[in-house]
XYZ file of C-alpha atoms in Angstrom:
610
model
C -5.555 4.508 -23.773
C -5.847 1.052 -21.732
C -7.155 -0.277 -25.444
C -4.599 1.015 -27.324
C -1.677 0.094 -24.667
C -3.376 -3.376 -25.272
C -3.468 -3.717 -29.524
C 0.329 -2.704 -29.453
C 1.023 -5.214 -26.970
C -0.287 -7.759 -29.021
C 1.332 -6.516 -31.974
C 4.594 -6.344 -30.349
C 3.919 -10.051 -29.704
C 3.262 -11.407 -33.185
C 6.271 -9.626 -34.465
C 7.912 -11.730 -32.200
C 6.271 -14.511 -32.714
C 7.380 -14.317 -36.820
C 10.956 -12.758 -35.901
C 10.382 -9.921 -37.303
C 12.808 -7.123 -36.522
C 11.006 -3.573 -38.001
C 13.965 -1.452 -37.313
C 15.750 -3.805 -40.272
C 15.804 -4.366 -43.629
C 13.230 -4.803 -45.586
C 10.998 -2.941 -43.148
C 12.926 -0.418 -43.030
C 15.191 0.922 -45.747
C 18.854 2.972 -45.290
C 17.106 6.232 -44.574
C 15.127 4.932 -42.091
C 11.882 5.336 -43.873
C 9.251 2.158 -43.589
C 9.672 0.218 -46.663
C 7.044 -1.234 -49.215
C 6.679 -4.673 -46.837
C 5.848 -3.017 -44.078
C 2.389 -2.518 -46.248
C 2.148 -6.274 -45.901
C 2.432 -6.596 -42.751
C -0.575 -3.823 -41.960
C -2.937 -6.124 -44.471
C -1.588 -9.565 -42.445
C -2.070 -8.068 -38.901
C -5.150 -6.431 -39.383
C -7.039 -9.661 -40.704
C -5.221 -11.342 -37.830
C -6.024 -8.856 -35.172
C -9.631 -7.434 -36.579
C -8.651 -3.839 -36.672
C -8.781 -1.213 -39.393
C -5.775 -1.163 -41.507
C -4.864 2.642 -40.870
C -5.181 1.688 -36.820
C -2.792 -1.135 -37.616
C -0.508 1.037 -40.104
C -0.078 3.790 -37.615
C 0.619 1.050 -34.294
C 3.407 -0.862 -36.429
C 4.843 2.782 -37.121
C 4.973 4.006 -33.644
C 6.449 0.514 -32.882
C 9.126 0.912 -35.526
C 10.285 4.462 -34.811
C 10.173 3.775 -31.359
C 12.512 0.512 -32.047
C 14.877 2.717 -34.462
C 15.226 5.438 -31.986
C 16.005 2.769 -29.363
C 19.033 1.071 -31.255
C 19.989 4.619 -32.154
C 20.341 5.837 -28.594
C 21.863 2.710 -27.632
C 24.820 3.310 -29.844
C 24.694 7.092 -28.630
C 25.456 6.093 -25.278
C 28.151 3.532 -26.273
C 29.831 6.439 -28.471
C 29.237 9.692 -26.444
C 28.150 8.267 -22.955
C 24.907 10.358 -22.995
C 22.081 7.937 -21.676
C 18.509 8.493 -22.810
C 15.972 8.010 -19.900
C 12.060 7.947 -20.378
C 10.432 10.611 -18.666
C 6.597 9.674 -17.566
C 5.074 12.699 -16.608
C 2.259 13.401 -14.250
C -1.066 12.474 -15.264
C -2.586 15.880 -16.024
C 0.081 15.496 -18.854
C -0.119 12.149 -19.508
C 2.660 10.977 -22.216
C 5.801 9.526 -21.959
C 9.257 11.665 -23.562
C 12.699 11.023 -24.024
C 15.834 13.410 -22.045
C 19.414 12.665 -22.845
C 21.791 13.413 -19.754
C 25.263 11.902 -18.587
C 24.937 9.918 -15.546
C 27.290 12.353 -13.651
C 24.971 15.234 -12.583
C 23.063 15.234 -9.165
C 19.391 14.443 -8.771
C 18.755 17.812 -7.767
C 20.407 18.275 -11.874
C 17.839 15.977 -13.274
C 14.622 17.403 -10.983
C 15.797 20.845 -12.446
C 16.180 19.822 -16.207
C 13.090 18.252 -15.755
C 10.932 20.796 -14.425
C 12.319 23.047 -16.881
C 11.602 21.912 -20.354
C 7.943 20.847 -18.710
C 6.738 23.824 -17.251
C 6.650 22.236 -14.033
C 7.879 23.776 -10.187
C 10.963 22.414 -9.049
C 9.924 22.103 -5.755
C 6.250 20.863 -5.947
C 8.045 16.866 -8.002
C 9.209 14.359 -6.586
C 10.961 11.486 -8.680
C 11.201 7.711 -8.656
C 13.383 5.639 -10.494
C 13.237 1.823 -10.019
C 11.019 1.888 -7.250
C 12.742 4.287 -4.982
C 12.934 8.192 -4.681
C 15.627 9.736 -6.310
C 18.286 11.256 -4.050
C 18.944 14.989 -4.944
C 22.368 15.066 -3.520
C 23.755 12.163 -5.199
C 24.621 11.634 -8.921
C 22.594 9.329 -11.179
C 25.623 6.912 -11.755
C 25.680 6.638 -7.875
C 22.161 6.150 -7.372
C 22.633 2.689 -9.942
C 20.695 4.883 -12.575
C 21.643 3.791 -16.073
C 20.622 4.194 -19.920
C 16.875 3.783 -20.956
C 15.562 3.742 -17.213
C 12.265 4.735 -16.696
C 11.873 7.736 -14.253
C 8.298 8.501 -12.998
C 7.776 12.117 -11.900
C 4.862 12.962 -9.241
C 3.334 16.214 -8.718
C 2.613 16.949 -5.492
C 0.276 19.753 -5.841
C -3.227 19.063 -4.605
C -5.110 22.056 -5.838
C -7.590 22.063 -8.557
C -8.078 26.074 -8.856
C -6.922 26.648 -12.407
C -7.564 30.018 -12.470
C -5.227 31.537 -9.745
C -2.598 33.991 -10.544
C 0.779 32.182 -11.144
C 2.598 34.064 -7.964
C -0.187 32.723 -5.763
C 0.420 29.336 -7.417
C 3.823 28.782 -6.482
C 3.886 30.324 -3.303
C 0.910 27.449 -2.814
C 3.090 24.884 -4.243
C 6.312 26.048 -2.106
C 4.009 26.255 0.784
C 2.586 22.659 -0.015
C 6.402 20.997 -0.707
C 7.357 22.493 2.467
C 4.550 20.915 4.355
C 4.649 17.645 2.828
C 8.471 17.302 3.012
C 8.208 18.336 7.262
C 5.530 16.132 7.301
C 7.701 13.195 6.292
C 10.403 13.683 8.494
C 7.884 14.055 11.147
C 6.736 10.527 10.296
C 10.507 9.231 10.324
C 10.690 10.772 13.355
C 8.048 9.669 14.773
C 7.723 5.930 13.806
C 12.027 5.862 15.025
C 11.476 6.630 18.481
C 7.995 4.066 18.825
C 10.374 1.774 17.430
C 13.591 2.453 19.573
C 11.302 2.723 22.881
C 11.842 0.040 25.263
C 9.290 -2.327 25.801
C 9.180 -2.063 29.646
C 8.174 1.124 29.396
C 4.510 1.818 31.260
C 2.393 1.868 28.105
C -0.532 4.117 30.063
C 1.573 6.831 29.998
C 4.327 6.164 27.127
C 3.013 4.900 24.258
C 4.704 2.544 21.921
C 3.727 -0.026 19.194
C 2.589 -3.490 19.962
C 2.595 -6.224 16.896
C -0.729 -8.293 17.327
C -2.066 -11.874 15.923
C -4.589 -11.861 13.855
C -7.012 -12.185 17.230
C -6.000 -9.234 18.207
C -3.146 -10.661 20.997
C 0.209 -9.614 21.272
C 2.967 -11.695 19.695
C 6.873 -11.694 21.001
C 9.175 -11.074 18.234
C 13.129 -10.061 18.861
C 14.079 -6.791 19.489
C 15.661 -5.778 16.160
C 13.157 -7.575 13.729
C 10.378 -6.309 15.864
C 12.226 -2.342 15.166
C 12.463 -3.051 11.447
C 8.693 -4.381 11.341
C 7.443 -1.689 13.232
C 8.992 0.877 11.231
C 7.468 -1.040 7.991
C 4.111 -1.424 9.354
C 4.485 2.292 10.234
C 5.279 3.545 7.024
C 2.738 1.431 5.597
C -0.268 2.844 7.721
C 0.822 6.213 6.691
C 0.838 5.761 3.347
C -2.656 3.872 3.455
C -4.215 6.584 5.591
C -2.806 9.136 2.253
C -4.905 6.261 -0.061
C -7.790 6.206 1.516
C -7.870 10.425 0.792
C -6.606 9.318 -3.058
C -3.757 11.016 -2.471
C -1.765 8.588 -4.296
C 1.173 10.639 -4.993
C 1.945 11.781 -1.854
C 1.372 7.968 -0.075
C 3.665 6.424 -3.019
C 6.934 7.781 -1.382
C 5.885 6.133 2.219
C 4.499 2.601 0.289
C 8.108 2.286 -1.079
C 10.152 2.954 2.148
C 7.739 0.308 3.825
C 9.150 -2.360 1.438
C 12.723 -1.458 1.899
C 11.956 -1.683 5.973
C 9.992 -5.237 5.186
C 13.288 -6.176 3.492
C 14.870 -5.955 6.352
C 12.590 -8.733 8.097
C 13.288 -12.182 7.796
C 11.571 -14.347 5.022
C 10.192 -16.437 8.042
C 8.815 -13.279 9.828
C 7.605 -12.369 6.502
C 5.954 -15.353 5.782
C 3.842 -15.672 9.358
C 2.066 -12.088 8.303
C 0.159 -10.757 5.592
C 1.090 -6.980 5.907
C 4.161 -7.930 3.410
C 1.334 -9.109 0.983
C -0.860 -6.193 1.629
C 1.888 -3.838 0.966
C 2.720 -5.692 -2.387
C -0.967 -4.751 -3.584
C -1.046 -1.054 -2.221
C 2.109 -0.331 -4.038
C 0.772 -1.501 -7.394
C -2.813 -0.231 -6.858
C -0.719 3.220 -6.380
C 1.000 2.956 -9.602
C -2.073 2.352 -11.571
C -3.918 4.771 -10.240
C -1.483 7.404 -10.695
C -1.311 5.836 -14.393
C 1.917 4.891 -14.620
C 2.385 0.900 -14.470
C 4.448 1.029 -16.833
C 7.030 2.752 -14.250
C 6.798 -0.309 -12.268
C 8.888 -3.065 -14.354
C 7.674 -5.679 -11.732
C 4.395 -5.444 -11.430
C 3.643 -9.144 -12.083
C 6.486 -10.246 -9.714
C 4.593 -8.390 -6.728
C 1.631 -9.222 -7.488
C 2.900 -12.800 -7.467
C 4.471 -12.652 -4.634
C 1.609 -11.150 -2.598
C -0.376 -14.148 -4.337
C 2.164 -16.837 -2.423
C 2.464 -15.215 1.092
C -1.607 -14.705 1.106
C -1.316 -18.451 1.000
C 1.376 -19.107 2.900
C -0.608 -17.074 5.506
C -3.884 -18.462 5.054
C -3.560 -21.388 3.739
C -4.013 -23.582 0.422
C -7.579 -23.274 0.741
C -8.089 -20.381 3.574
C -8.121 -23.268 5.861
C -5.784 -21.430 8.398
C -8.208 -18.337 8.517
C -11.127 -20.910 9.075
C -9.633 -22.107 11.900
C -8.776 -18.447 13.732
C -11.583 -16.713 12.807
C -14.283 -19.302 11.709
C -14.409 -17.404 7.830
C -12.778 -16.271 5.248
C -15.100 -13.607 3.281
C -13.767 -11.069 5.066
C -10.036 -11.433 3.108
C -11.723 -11.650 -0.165
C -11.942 -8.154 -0.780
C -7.538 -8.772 -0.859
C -8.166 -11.396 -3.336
C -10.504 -9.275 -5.677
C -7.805 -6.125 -5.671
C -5.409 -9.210 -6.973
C -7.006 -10.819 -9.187
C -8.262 -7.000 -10.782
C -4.670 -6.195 -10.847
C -3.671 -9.473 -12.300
C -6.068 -9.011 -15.116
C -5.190 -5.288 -16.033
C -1.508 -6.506 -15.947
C -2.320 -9.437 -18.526
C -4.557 -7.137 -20.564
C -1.459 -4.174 -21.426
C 0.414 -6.946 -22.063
C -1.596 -8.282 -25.443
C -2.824 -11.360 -23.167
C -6.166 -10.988 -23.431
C -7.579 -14.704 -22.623
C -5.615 -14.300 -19.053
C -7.209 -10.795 -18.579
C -10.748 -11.902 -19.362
C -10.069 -15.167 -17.188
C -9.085 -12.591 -13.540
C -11.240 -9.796 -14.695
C -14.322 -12.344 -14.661
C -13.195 -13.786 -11.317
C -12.581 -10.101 -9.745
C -16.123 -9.619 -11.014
C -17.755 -12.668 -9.948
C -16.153 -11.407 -6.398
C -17.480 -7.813 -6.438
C -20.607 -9.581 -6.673
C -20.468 -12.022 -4.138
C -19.020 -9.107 -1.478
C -21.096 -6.214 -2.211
C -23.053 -5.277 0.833
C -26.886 -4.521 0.665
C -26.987 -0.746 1.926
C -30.264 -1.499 4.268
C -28.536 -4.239 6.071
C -26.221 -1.795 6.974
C -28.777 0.579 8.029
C -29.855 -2.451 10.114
C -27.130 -3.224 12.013
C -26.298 -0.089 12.353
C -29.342 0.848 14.095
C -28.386 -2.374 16.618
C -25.262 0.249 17.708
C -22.655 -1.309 15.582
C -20.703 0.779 13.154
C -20.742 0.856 9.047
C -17.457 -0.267 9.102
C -18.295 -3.115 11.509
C -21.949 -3.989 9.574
C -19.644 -4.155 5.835
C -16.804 -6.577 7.948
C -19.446 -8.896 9.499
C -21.579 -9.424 6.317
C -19.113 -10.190 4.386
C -17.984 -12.502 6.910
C -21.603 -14.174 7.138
C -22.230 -13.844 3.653
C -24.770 -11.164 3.986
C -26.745 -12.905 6.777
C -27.816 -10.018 9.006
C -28.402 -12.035 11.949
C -25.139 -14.158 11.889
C -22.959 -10.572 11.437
C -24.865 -9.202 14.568
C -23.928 -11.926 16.093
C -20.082 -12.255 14.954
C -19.655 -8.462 16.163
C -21.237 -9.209 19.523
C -18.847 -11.750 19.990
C -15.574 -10.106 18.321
C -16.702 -6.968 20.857
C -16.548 -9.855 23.764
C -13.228 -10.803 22.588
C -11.446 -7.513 22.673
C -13.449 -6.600 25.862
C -11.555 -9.902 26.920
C -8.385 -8.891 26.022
C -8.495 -5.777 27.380
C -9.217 -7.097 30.661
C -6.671 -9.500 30.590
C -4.257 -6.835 29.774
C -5.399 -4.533 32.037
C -5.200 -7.304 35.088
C -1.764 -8.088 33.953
C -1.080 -4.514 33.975
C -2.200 -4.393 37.516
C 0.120 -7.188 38.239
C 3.336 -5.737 36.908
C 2.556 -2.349 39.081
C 1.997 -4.142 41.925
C 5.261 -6.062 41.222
C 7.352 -2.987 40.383
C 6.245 -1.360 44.202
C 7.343 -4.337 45.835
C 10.881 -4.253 43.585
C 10.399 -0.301 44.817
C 9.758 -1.020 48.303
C 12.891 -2.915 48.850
C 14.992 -0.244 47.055
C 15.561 -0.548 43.661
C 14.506 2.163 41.135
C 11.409 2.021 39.149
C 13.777 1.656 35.549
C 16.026 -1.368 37.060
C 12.292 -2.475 38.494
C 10.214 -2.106 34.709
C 13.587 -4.097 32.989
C 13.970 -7.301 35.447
C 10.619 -7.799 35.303
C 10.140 -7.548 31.168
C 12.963 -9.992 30.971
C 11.696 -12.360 33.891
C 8.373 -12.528 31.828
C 6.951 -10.914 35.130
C 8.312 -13.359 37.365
C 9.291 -11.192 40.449
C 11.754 -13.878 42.384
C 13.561 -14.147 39.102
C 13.126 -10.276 38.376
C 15.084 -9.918 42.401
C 17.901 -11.885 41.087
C 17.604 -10.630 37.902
C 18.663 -7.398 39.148
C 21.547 -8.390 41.291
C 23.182 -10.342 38.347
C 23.218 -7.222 36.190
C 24.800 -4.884 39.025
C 24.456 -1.769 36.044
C 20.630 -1.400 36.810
C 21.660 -0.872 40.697
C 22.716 2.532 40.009
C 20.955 5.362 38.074
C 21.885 6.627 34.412
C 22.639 9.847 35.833
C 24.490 9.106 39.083
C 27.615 11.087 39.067
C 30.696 9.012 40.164
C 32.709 12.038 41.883
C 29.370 12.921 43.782
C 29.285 9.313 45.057
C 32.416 9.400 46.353
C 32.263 12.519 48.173
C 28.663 11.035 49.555
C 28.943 10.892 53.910
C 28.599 8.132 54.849
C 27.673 7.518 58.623
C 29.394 5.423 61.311
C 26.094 3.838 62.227
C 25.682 2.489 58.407
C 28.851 1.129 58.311
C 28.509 -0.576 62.148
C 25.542 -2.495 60.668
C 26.978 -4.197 57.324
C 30.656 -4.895 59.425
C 28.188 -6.978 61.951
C 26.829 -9.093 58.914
C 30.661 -9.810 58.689
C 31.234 -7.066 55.273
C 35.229 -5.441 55.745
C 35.169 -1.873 56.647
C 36.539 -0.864 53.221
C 33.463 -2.761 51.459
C 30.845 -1.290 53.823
C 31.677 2.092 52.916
C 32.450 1.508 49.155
C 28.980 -0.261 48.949
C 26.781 2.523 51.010
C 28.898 5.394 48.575
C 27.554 3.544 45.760
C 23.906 3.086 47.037
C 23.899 6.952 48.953
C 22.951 5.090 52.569
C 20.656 2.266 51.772
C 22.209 0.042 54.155
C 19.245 -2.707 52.337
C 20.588 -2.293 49.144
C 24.090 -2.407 50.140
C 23.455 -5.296 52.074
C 22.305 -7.659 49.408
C 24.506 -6.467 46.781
C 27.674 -7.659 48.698
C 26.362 -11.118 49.969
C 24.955 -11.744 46.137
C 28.720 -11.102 45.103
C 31.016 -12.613 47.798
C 31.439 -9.455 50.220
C 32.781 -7.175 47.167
C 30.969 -4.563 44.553
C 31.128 -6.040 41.181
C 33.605 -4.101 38.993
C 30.964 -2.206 36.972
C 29.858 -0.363 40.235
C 33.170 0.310 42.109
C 34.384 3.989 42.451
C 37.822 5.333 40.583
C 40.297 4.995 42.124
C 41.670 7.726 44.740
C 44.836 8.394 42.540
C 42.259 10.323 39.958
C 41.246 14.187 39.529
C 38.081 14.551 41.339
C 38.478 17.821 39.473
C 38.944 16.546 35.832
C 35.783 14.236 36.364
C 33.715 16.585 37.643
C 34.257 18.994 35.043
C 33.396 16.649 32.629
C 30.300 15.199 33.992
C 28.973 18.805 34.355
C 30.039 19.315 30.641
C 28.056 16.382 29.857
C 24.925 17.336 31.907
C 25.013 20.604 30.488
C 25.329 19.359 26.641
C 22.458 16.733 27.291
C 20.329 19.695 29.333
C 21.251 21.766 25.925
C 19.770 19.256 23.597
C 17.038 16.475 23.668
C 16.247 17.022 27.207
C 14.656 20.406 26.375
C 10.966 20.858 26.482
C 10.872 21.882 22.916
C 12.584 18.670 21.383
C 10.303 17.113 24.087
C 7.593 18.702 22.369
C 8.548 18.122 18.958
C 8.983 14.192 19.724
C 5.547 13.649 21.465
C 3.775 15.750 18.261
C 5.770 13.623 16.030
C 4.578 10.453 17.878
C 1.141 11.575 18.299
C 0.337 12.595 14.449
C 1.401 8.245 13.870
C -0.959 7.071 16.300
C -3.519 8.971 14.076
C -3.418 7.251 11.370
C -3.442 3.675 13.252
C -6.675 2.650 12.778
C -8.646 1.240 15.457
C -10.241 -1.451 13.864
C -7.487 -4.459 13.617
C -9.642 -5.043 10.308
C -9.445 -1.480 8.638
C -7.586 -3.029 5.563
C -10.086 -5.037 4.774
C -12.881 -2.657 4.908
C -12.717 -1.617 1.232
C -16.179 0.145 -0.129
C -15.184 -1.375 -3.071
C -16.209 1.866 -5.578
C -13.221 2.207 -7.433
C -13.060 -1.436 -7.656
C -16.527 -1.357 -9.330
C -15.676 1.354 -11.503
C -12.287 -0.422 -13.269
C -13.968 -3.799 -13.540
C -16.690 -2.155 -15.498
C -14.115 -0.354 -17.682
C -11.744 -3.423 -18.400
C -14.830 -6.109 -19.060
C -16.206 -3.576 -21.903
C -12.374 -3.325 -23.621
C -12.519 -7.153 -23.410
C -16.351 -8.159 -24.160
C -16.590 -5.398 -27.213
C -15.092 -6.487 -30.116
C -12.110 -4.449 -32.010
C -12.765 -3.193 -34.876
């Protein structure tokens, strides 16, 4: 297939080379039959391209009828406003066919007429069309869908038992759409509230995602880009975890909406990571797999692009990995997947000079990275783990002695780190009681001191400039008001010199604590600050507290309850499974599959055509 993908390819390019236009006279004549030149051509290319004459005669045919029925559904849509799309089916079917539609019927329409007239289950496909899932709701013209687009159809069913009744088959593949469709809203779900959760938060007993160096420390990025990266590296983890499984066409779906959440980072953000380029590669590596590059238009682009951010990221020469982590082998196994990818792309495209140039370096690579099985053993019987021993030797170029010793010391690092943010941990508890102790709450505590950078004199005034974090979320206004205040209270702040009127406002507010009240109204000239002073008398005590308890109800009603409590912390908990816990993970590729393609693709290139 890959071989024949590639002679038509270079056909394709000679034609053009000589201007040739097939679909024309004299190639082809007013009924659309080949004409006697095209007999020429087959004796001109054949010499040209060493192949057999009847492998040439039949290539230049498909490329003709294929060209004809091109310029003839091009004037179809013009005329009758039917587009033709190119249906690639799954791989068990492996062709590509033509489907005429308008543009103006739903996605759900097209899924239908697809599974249809292919025998497939409606509700065990999922579509893409120029690199995103089609909506099922919307209508093609909506979705930016036009004439001759490619549309790639995955099947989602994973099981292999050929034999089973057809009524146990679909009620599998309902079962197994049903489960995979929860399952991603479970992951948007999940990967929107580690991204919306506040960063104050106690992370022993709330979890939430940190963004890390490439040492393994954390790194401050703003608020919103650090939401839209999170979300991207998210997605991107999930879909990796489905890879490493090969299930390619379920991880596809979550690749894609990790580059549209990338997107939404800035080019510099972009450019200080290599997840972006990382992504670029899974993406592709997907579509190949699943056999259908020729889905994904820009291929080459990505893989370019991945190519200039590796060395934005690195370096020219890997000279900025040198200097973090003292090597570089480690990222090569990146490098090979690119340059493999590189070549097959130049190979189905006729060049085969450029695909024997990257397929030889991908090679040369595998080589140079494959790990000796008993020096695994080895370090693995030193306590260290497979997927540290294959990290480490590549890192030391197979040197058992110097990986030993590079794990040792990575373990010291992150032993380090974890100290260091355990200690500062310790610090920002100890800081919170004291904020406690002197009567603030433990929220208005956790936020002054996150943006004092855990400075707790600034965190003190911190908290009496922003007057809102004085009083709890769910402090009730009318019950304030009605609070009883006693004479005593009041005796104390009018002897610091505070009117009557403010006294008794201030200890309403702050339900007694004379402390509180006390250094709220000398911070702000004797008065409360706007944001925390009572309605005014004039108002319905009766109106508001109706609708406070209308709003505590509704909120008791909904996400308070322990099952959306429930649902949320599952949701959460099935992301942090698939973060791995090695910061290295995607680089520890066993490099099978690699070995496997590069084998394949050298023999199309080394064995003569004939």
């Amino acid at each position: 297939m890959a071989q024949k993908k590639y002679l038509i390819s270079k056909l394709t390019s000679c034609l053009r080379e000589d201007k040739i236009q097939l679909w024309k006279p004299p190639y082809t004549n007013e009924n659309k039959e080949a004409g006697k030149e095209m007999k020429e051509l087959v004796q001109k290319y054949s010499s040209k391209l060493s192949i057999t004459e009847n492998d040439t005669e039949n290539m230049l045919e498909e490329i003709r009828c294929k060209a004809i029925e091109r310029g003839t559904g091009n004037e179809h849509f013009r005329v009758t406003g039917i587009a033709r799309l190119d249906i690639y089916l799954p791989r068990r079917k492996s062709r590509k066919v033509p489907l005429e539609t308008n543009l103006f019927i739903t996605g759900k329409e097209l899924r239908s007429q697809i599974a249809q007239e292919h025998a497939l289950q409606e509700n065990a496909i999922k579509i893409i069309i120029n690199k995103k899932q089609l909506d099922l709701g919307r209508t093609l013209e909506d979705q930016g869908i036009t004439h001759n687009a490619k549309v790639m159809v995955l099947q989602l069913e994973q099981s292999d038992e050929e034999t089973k009744r057809k009524v146990q088959e679909e009620e599998l593949q309902h079962k197994k759409e049903k489960e995979i469709n929860e399952k991603m809203q479970r992951t948007k779900k999940g990967l929107e509230i580690l991204a919306e959760r506040e960063e104050y938060l106690d992370p022993d007993s709330v979890p939430y995602l940190d963004i890390a160096n490439q040492t393994g420390r954390s790194i401050e990025i703003p608020h919103q880009a650090k939401k839209a990266l999170v979300l991207a590296m998210g997605y991107h983890e999930k879909g990796r975890a489905l890879m490493k499984k090969k299930e390619y066409e379920i991880a596809l779906p979550y690749l894609l909406d990790a580059d549209k959440h990338f997107c939404e980072c800035s080019t510099e953000l972009l450019n200080t990571v290599d997840n972006y380029a990382v992504l670029q590669l899974d993406i592709v590596w997907c579509y190949f797999r699943l056999e259908q590059l020729d889905c994904l238009d820009d291929a080459e682009k990505k893989l370019s692009t991945a190519h200039r951010c590796f060395q934005r990221c690195y370096g020219e020469n890997h000279e900025r990995l040198i200097d973090i982590k003292g090597s570089y082998g480690r990222e090569k196994v990146l490098f090979l997947r690119l340059y493999l990818l590189q070549g097959i792309g130049h190979y189905h495209s006729g060049r085969e000079k450029e695909a024997a140039e990257y397929i030889q370096k991908a090679s040369c690579l595998y080589e140079e990275l494959s790990v000796d099985p008993d020096k695994v053993d080895c370090l693995s019987l030193l306590g260290f783990s497979e997927q540290e021993a294959r990290l480490a030797l590549r890192a030391c170029h197979g040197n058992v002695e110097h990986a030993a010793n590079l794990i040792t010391n990575r373990r010291e690092e992150k032993a380090q780190i974890r100290r260091e943010e355990r200690a500062k941990r310790r610090k920002r508890l100890e800081d919170i009681n004291t904020l406690k102790s002197m009567g603030y709450s433990e929220r208005a505590a956790q936020i002054a001191l996150h943006n004092t950078q855990g400075n707790l004199d600034q965190a003190f005034k911190f908290i009496l400039d922003n007057p809102e974090l004085l009083v709890e979320d769910d402090d009730d206004p009318v019950a304030m008001d009605q609070f009883q205040v006693s004479q005593e209270s009041i005796d104390q702040l009018m002897y610091m010199g505070f009117s009557r009127e403010s006294a008794e406002q201030a200890l309403k507010v702050f339900k007694g604590n004379v402390h509180l009240a006390s250094q709220t109204l000398a911070h702000y000239g004797g008065l409360l600050p706007a944001s925390l002073q009572l309605s005014p008398a004039g108002s319905s005590p009766s109106e508001e507290s109706t609708s406070s308890k209308d709003s505590s109800t509704e909120s008791a009603g909904s996400s308070g309850s322990p099952t959306d409590e429930d649902m949320e912390n599952d949701a959460v908990n099935e992301i942090l499974e698939d973060i791995p816990e090695h910061e290295e993970d995607y680089l520890d590729l066993t490099l099978e599959e690699e070995k496997q393609i590069i084998h394949e693709y050298l023999s199309y290139i080394q064995v003569p055509q004939q």
